[in-house]
Amino acid sequence: MFQGMEYVYAVYQERSFSRAAEKLFISQPSLSANVKRVEQQVGYPIFDRSTKPLTLTECGRQYIRAVEKIRQTQGEFADFVRDWGNLRTGSLTLGGSSLFSSWILPPLLANFARQYPGIDVELVEETTGHLAKMLQTGEVDLLLDNCELDPQVFDRQVFRRERLLLAVPRSLPVNRSLVHFQIPAERIRDGSFLDPGTPEVSLAAFREEPFILLKPDNDTGKRAVAIFQKNGFRPRVLFQVDQQMTSYNITSSGIGLSFIGDTLISCVPPHPDVIYYKLRGENSARDILFYWKRGRYLSRAMEEFLREMGKGGENRPGTEDGGDLSKG
């Protein structure tokens, strides 16, 4: 019914078939045929051809009102597409567990918002399991985490490489014989501890010490178990907690040892009562990743954010060889 409306609207504006034909660069018979076709689809005449200049019938007036609404909507949508393509409008929702929502994502989002102030940015803090469900339902666009999500369900992009270190209360006597292995917080924050010449401590040296571990469903907790198995002993576990920050705070209070990522150590203020050690083995290194639902449409905001995150990974604190990001 509105296919060919541009012919009708041109005649309405010019009040003449001949002038409208000139404006449209088509012949008058061709224009008349196109207008007649629209009138046949409508079922009633749009123009009263008995008047000079042409006037609209009652049905024609309603048709023109509808055409003008369509043209307005088309114009608004064209404006949106232009603004959207240039990232002057749009939205982006990112999710992260406590560590990432508190320390990693806020500065990334602030920088993105400064570059694209028209983008509506939202941050969701939840557990990884809940965020993965929100990612599947589209409530969250991107998830930052260090755990391994199903590659059949989620696509990924590496944010950076993370190393787990052993955090030990300074008050424990075991530190006296391991001074050569101790790493200042400054070297963790600037990434220089990743130099191959930095000595790696054997976890067996801490066989008799009490540990604070993350729960088994957490990637850090799983890696800790694998590290203990590799070193051939079962640890004395004082607590199992949900968050890396919690285990770090307990270690800072002098109670027990914990496995802490260089991401957290690089973000929080260094604690004078904690000593850090570089660990051996592949389980002490992992990727932190941005995840999104496999096969979903990537908005312009998502594309640009991921592009920005893919640049300069080697310059981020704690990055070993550049890349993606994950959870604690």
CSV table of C-alpha atoms in Angstrom, one decimal:
chain,number,residue,atom,x,y,z
A,1,MET,CA,0.0,0.0,0.0
A,2,PHE,CA,2.9,2.4,0.7
A,3,GLN,CA,5.1,1.0,-2.0
A,4,GLY,CA,5.4,3.8,-4.5
A,5,MET,CA,4.4,6.4,-1.9
A,6,GLU,CA,7.2,8.7,-3.1
A,7,TYR,CA,5.4,9.2,-6.4
A,8,VAL,CA,2.2,10.1,-4.5
A,9,TYR,CA,4.0,12.5,-2.2
A,10,ALA,CA,5.8,14.2,-5.1
A,11,VAL,CA,2.4,14.9,-6.8
A,12,TYR,CA,1.0,16.1,-3.5
A,13,GLN,CA,3.9,18.5,-3.0
A,14,GLU,CA,3.8,19.9,-6.6
A,15,ARG,CA,0.0,19.8,-7.0
A,16,SER,CA,0.7,18.7,-10.5
A,17,PHE,CA,1.6,15.5,-12.3
A,18,SER,CA,3.7,17.2,-14.9
A,19,ARG,CA,5.8,19.2,-12.4
A,20,ALA,CA,6.2,16.1,-10.1
A,21,ALA,CA,7.3,14.1,-13.2
A,22,GLU,CA,10.0,16.6,-13.9
A,23,LYS,CA,11.1,16.6,-10.2
A,24,LEU,CA,11.4,12.8,-10.3
A,25,PHE,CA,13.0,12.7,-13.7
A,26,ILE,CA,10.4,10.3,-15.1
A,27,SER,CA,7.8,10.7,-17.8
A,28,GLN,CA,4.3,11.9,-16.9
A,29,PRO,CA,2.6,8.7,-18.2
A,30,SER,CA,4.9,6.6,-16.0
A,31,LEU,CA,4.2,8.7,-12.9
A,32,SER,CA,0.4,8.6,-13.6
A,33,ALA,CA,0.6,4.8,-13.9
A,34,ASN,CA,2.5,4.5,-10.6
A,35,VAL,CA,0.1,6.7,-8.7
A,36,LYS,CA,-2.9,4.8,-10.2
A,37,ARG,CA,-1.3,1.6,-9.0
A,38,VAL,CA,-1.1,2.9,-5.4
A,39,GLU,CA,-4.7,4.1,-5.6
A,40,GLN,CA,-5.8,0.6,-6.7
A,41,GLN,CA,-3.9,-0.9,-3.7
A,42,VAL,CA,-5.6,1.6,-1.4
A,43,GLY,CA,-9.0,1.0,-3.0
A,44,TYR,CA,-10.0,4.6,-3.2
A,45,PRO,CA,-8.7,7.7,-5.2
A,46,ILE,CA,-6.1,9.8,-3.4
A,47,PHE,CA,-6.3,12.8,-5.7
A,48,ASP,CA,-9.3,14.7,-6.9
A,49,ARG,CA,-8.3,15.2,-10.5
A,50,SER,CA,-11.3,17.5,-11.3
A,51,THR,CA,-9.6,20.4,-9.5
A,52,LYS,CA,-6.8,22.6,-10.6
A,53,PRO,CA,-4.4,22.5,-8.9
A,54,LEU,CA,-4.9,18.9,-7.8
A,55,THR,CA,-6.4,18.5,-4.3
A,56,LEU,CA,-6.5,15.5,-2.0
A,57,THR,CA,-9.6,13.4,-1.4
A,58,GLU,CA,-10.5,12.7,2.3
A,59,CYS,CA,-8.8,9.3,1.9
A,60,GLY,CA,-5.8,11.1,0.3
A,61,ARG,CA,-5.4,13.4,3.3
A,62,GLN,CA,-5.2,10.4,5.6
A,63,TYR,CA,-2.8,8.7,3.2
A,64,ILE,CA,-0.5,11.7,3.1
A,65,ARG,CA,-0.5,11.9,7.0
A,66,ALA,CA,0.5,8.3,7.1
A,67,VAL,CA,3.3,8.9,4.5
A,68,GLU,CA,4.6,11.8,6.5
A,69,LYS,CA,4.8,9.7,9.6
A,70,ILE,CA,6.6,7.0,7.7
A,71,ARG,CA,9.0,9.6,6.2
A,72,GLN,CA,9.6,11.0,9.7
A,73,THR,CA,10.3,7.5,11.1
A,74,GLN,CA,12.6,6.8,8.2
A,75,GLY,CA,14.5,10.0,8.9
A,76,GLU,CA,14.8,9.3,12.6
A,77,PHE,CA,16.1,5.8,11.9
A,78,ALA,CA,18.6,7.1,9.3
A,79,ASP,CA,19.8,9.6,12.0
A,80,PHE,CA,20.1,6.7,14.5
A,81,VAL,CA,22.1,4.5,12.0
A,82,ARG,CA,24.4,7.4,11.3
A,83,ASP,CA,24.9,8.2,15.0
A,84,TRP,CA,25.1,4.5,15.9
A,85,GLY,CA,27.7,3.8,13.2
A,86,ASN,CA,29.8,6.7,14.6
A,87,LEU,CA,29.2,5.5,18.2
A,88,ARG,CA,27.3,8.6,19.2
A,89,THR,CA,24.5,6.4,20.5
A,90,GLY,CA,24.1,2.8,21.7
A,91,SER,CA,24.6,0.8,24.9
A,92,LEU,CA,27.1,-1.6,26.5
A,93,THR,CA,26.6,-3.8,29.5
A,94,LEU,CA,29.7,-5.5,31.1
A,95,GLY,CA,29.7,-8.1,33.8
A,96,GLY,CA,32.4,-9.2,36.2
A,97,SER,CA,32.9,-10.9,39.6
A,98,SER,CA,33.9,-8.8,42.6
A,99,LEU,CA,37.6,-8.5,41.7
A,100,PHE,CA,37.0,-7.4,38.2
A,101,SER,CA,34.0,-5.2,38.9
A,102,SER,CA,35.9,-3.4,41.7
A,103,TRP,CA,39.4,-3.0,40.3
A,104,ILE,CA,39.6,-3.9,36.6
A,105,LEU,CA,36.5,-2.9,34.7
A,106,PRO,CA,35.8,0.6,36.2
A,107,PRO,CA,38.9,2.3,34.6
A,108,LEU,CA,38.3,0.5,31.3
A,109,LEU,CA,34.7,1.6,31.2
A,110,ALA,CA,35.6,5.2,32.3
A,111,ASN,CA,38.1,5.4,29.4
A,112,PHE,CA,35.6,4.0,26.9
A,113,ALA,CA,32.9,6.5,28.2
A,114,ARG,CA,35.2,9.4,27.7
A,115,GLN,CA,35.9,8.4,24.1
A,116,TYR,CA,32.2,7.7,23.4
A,117,PRO,CA,30.0,9.8,25.7
A,118,GLY,CA,26.9,8.9,23.8
A,119,ILE,CA,27.1,5.2,24.7
A,120,ASP,CA,25.0,4.1,27.7
A,121,VAL,CA,27.5,2.0,29.8
A,122,GLU,CA,26.4,-0.3,32.6
A,123,LEU,CA,28.4,-2.6,34.9
A,124,VAL,CA,26.9,-5.7,36.6
A,125,GLU,CA,28.7,-7.3,39.5
A,126,GLU,CA,27.7,-11.0,40.1
A,127,THR,CA,29.1,-14.4,40.5
A,128,THR,CA,30.6,-16.0,37.4
A,129,GLY,CA,27.9,-18.6,37.2
A,130,HIS,CA,25.1,-16.0,37.3
A,131,LEU,CA,26.9,-13.8,34.8
A,132,ALA,CA,27.3,-16.7,32.4
A,133,LYS,CA,23.5,-17.2,32.4
A,134,MET,CA,23.0,-13.5,31.9
A,135,LEU,CA,25.4,-13.6,29.0
A,136,GLN,CA,23.3,-16.4,27.4
A,137,THR,CA,20.1,-14.5,27.8
A,138,GLY,CA,21.5,-11.2,26.5
A,139,GLU,CA,21.2,-9.3,29.8
A,140,VAL,CA,25.0,-8.8,29.7
A,141,ASP,CA,27.0,-8.1,26.5
A,142,LEU,CA,30.5,-9.0,27.7
A,143,LEU,CA,31.8,-10.9,30.7
A,144,LEU,CA,35.4,-10.5,32.1
A,145,ASP,CA,36.7,-13.5,33.9
A,146,ASN,CA,39.6,-15.9,34.4
A,147,CYS,CA,37.7,-19.1,34.5
A,148,GLU,CA,37.2,-21.5,31.6
A,149,LEU,CA,33.7,-21.2,30.0
A,150,ASP,CA,32.3,-23.6,27.4
A,151,PRO,CA,33.8,-22.7,24.0
A,152,GLN,CA,30.8,-24.3,22.3
A,153,VAL,CA,28.6,-21.6,24.0
A,154,PHE,CA,30.9,-18.6,24.3
A,155,ASP,CA,33.4,-16.8,22.1
A,156,ARG,CA,36.3,-15.1,23.8
A,157,GLN,CA,39.1,-12.6,23.5
A,158,VAL,CA,42.2,-12.5,25.7
A,159,PHE,CA,42.6,-9.4,27.8
A,160,ARG,CA,45.9,-10.3,29.4
A,161,ARG,CA,47.9,-13.0,30.9
A,162,GLU,CA,47.8,-13.4,34.7
A,163,ARG,CA,50.2,-15.1,37.1
A,164,LEU,CA,49.3,-16.6,40.5
A,165,LEU,CA,51.8,-15.8,43.3
A,166,LEU,CA,52.0,-17.1,46.8
A,167,ALA,CA,51.2,-14.5,49.4
A,168,VAL,CA,52.7,-15.2,52.8
A,169,PRO,CA,52.4,-13.3,56.1
A,170,ARG,CA,55.7,-11.7,56.9
A,171,SER,CA,55.5,-12.9,60.5
A,172,LEU,CA,56.0,-16.6,59.6
A,173,PRO,CA,59.4,-18.0,60.4
A,174,VAL,CA,59.6,-19.8,57.0
A,175,ASN,CA,60.4,-16.6,55.3
A,176,ARG,CA,63.8,-16.3,56.9
A,177,SER,CA,65.3,-19.1,54.8
A,178,LEU,CA,63.7,-17.9,51.5
A,179,VAL,CA,64.8,-14.3,51.3
A,180,HIS,CA,66.4,-15.0,47.8
A,181,PHE,CA,62.9,-15.8,46.4
A,182,GLN,CA,61.0,-12.9,47.8
A,183,ILE,CA,59.5,-10.4,45.3
A,184,PRO,CA,58.8,-6.7,46.2
A,185,ALA,CA,55.3,-5.6,45.4
A,186,GLU,CA,56.8,-2.9,43.1
A,187,ARG,CA,58.2,-5.6,40.8
A,188,ILE,CA,54.8,-7.3,40.6
A,189,ARG,CA,53.1,-4.0,39.8
A,190,ASP,CA,55.5,-3.1,37.0
A,191,GLY,CA,55.6,-6.7,35.7
A,192,SER,CA,59.4,-7.0,36.0
A,193,PHE,CA,59.0,-10.1,38.2
A,194,LEU,CA,58.0,-12.0,35.0
A,195,ASP,CA,61.7,-11.9,33.9
A,196,PRO,CA,62.9,-15.5,33.5
A,197,GLY,CA,65.7,-14.7,35.9
A,198,THR,CA,63.4,-14.1,38.8
A,199,PRO,CA,63.7,-17.3,40.9
A,200,GLU,CA,60.6,-19.5,41.4
A,201,VAL,CA,60.0,-20.9,44.9
A,202,SER,CA,59.1,-24.6,45.5
A,203,LEU,CA,55.8,-24.9,47.2
A,204,ALA,CA,57.2,-27.8,49.2
A,205,ALA,CA,59.0,-25.2,51.3
A,206,PHE,CA,55.6,-24.3,52.8
A,207,ARG,CA,54.5,-27.9,53.5
A,208,GLU,CA,53.9,-27.2,57.2
A,209,GLU,CA,52.2,-23.9,56.8
A,210,PRO,CA,48.4,-23.1,57.0
A,211,PHE,CA,46.6,-22.1,53.8
A,212,ILE,CA,43.6,-20.0,52.9
A,213,LEU,CA,42.1,-21.4,49.7
A,214,LEU,CA,39.3,-20.5,47.3
A,215,LYS,CA,36.5,-22.9,47.0
A,216,PRO,CA,36.8,-25.7,44.5
A,217,ASP,CA,34.3,-24.2,42.0
A,218,ASN,CA,36.7,-21.2,41.6
A,219,ASP,CA,39.5,-21.3,39.0
A,220,THR,CA,42.0,-20.2,41.6
A,221,GLY,CA,40.9,-23.0,43.9
A,222,LYS,CA,41.2,-25.6,41.2
A,223,ARG,CA,44.7,-24.4,40.3
A,224,ALA,CA,45.8,-24.5,43.9
A,225,VAL,CA,44.7,-28.1,44.2
A,226,ALA,CA,46.7,-28.9,41.0
A,227,ILE,CA,49.8,-27.1,42.4
A,228,PHE,CA,49.6,-29.1,45.7
A,229,GLN,CA,49.3,-32.4,43.8
A,230,LYS,CA,52.3,-31.4,41.6
A,231,ASN,CA,54.3,-30.8,44.8
A,232,GLY,CA,53.2,-34.0,46.4
A,233,PHE,CA,51.5,-32.9,49.6
A,234,ARG,CA,48.1,-32.2,51.0
A,235,PRO,CA,47.9,-28.7,52.6
A,236,ARG,CA,46.6,-27.8,56.0
A,237,VAL,CA,43.6,-25.6,55.1
A,238,LEU,CA,42.3,-23.1,57.6
A,239,PHE,CA,39.5,-21.6,55.5
A,240,GLN,CA,37.9,-21.9,52.0
A,241,VAL,CA,36.5,-18.6,50.8
A,242,ASP,CA,34.6,-17.3,47.7
A,243,GLN,CA,36.8,-14.4,46.7
A,244,GLN,CA,40.5,-13.7,46.1
A,245,MET,CA,40.2,-10.4,48.0
A,246,THR,CA,38.9,-12.2,51.0
A,247,SER,CA,41.8,-14.7,51.1
A,248,TYR,CA,44.3,-11.8,50.5
A,249,ASN,CA,42.8,-9.9,53.5
A,250,ILE,CA,43.1,-13.0,55.7
A,251,THR,CA,46.7,-13.4,54.7
A,252,SER,CA,47.4,-9.7,55.4
A,253,SER,CA,46.1,-10.3,58.9
A,254,GLY,CA,48.9,-12.9,59.4
A,255,ILE,CA,46.8,-16.0,59.6
A,256,GLY,CA,47.7,-18.1,56.6
A,257,LEU,CA,49.1,-18.3,53.0
A,258,SER,CA,47.0,-17.7,49.9
A,259,PHE,CA,47.3,-17.8,46.1
A,260,ILE,CA,46.8,-14.3,44.7
A,261,GLY,CA,46.9,-13.2,41.1
A,262,ASP,CA,49.2,-10.4,40.0
A,263,THR,CA,46.1,-8.6,38.8
A,264,LEU,CA,44.9,-8.0,42.4
A,265,ILE,CA,48.4,-7.2,43.7
A,266,SER,CA,48.8,-4.6,41.0
A,267,CYS,CA,45.5,-3.0,41.8
A,268,VAL,CA,45.3,-2.9,45.6
A,269,PRO,CA,47.6,-0.9,47.8
A,270,PRO,CA,50.6,-3.1,48.8
A,271,HIS,CA,50.4,-4.5,52.4
A,272,PRO,CA,53.6,-4.2,54.4
A,273,ASP,CA,52.9,-7.5,56.3
A,274,VAL,CA,52.8,-9.7,53.2
A,275,ILE,CA,55.6,-11.3,51.3
A,276,TYR,CA,55.2,-12.6,47.7
A,277,TYR,CA,56.8,-15.5,45.9
A,278,LYS,CA,56.8,-16.5,42.3
A,279,LEU,CA,55.5,-20.1,41.7
A,280,ARG,CA,56.6,-22.8,39.4
A,281,GLY,CA,54.5,-24.7,36.9
A,282,GLU,CA,51.9,-24.1,34.2
A,283,ASN,CA,49.0,-23.9,36.7
A,284,SER,CA,50.4,-20.6,38.0
A,285,ALA,CA,49.6,-18.9,34.7
A,286,ARG,CA,46.2,-18.3,33.0
A,287,ASP,CA,44.4,-16.0,30.7
A,288,ILE,CA,41.9,-13.3,31.7
A,289,LEU,CA,39.2,-13.2,29.0
A,290,PHE,CA,36.3,-11.3,27.7
A,291,TYR,CA,33.4,-13.6,26.9
A,292,TRP,CA,30.3,-13.2,24.8
A,293,LYS,CA,27.6,-15.5,23.6
A,294,ARG,CA,28.7,-17.5,20.5
A,295,GLY,CA,26.9,-16.5,17.3
A,296,ARG,CA,25.2,-13.4,18.8
A,297,TYR,CA,25.1,-10.2,16.9
A,298,LEU,CA,27.9,-7.9,18.0
A,299,SER,CA,26.8,-4.3,18.4
A,300,ARG,CA,29.0,-1.4,17.3
A,301,ALA,CA,29.7,-0.6,20.9
A,302,MET,CA,30.8,-4.2,21.6
A,303,GLU,CA,33.0,-4.3,18.5
A,304,GLU,CA,34.7,-1.0,19.4
A,305,PHE,CA,35.2,-2.0,23.1
A,306,LEU,CA,36.8,-5.3,22.1
A,307,ARG,CA,39.0,-3.6,19.6
A,308,GLU,CA,40.2,-1.2,22.2
A,309,MET,CA,40.8,-4.0,24.7
A,310,GLY,CA,42.8,-5.9,22.0
A,311,LYS,CA,45.3,-3.0,21.8
A,312,GLY,CA,48.3,-2.6,24.0
A,313,GLY,CA,47.8,-5.7,26.2
A,314,GLU,CA,51.5,-6.0,26.7
A,315,ASN,CA,51.5,-2.6,28.5
A,316,ARG,CA,49.0,-3.6,31.1
A,317,PRO,CA,50.4,-4.4,34.6
A,318,GLY,CA,51.1,-8.1,35.1
A,319,THR,CA,51.0,-8.9,31.4
A,320,GLU,CA,53.4,-11.6,30.4
A,321,ASP,CA,52.9,-11.7,26.7
A,322,GLY,CA,49.8,-9.7,25.9
A,323,GLY,CA,46.3,-11.0,25.4
A,324,ASP,CA,42.9,-11.5,27.1
A,325,LEU,CA,41.3,-11.6,30.6
A,326,SER,CA,39.2,-13.6,33.2
A,327,LYS,CA,38.1,-14.2,36.9
A,328,GLY,CA,39.6,-14.7,40.3
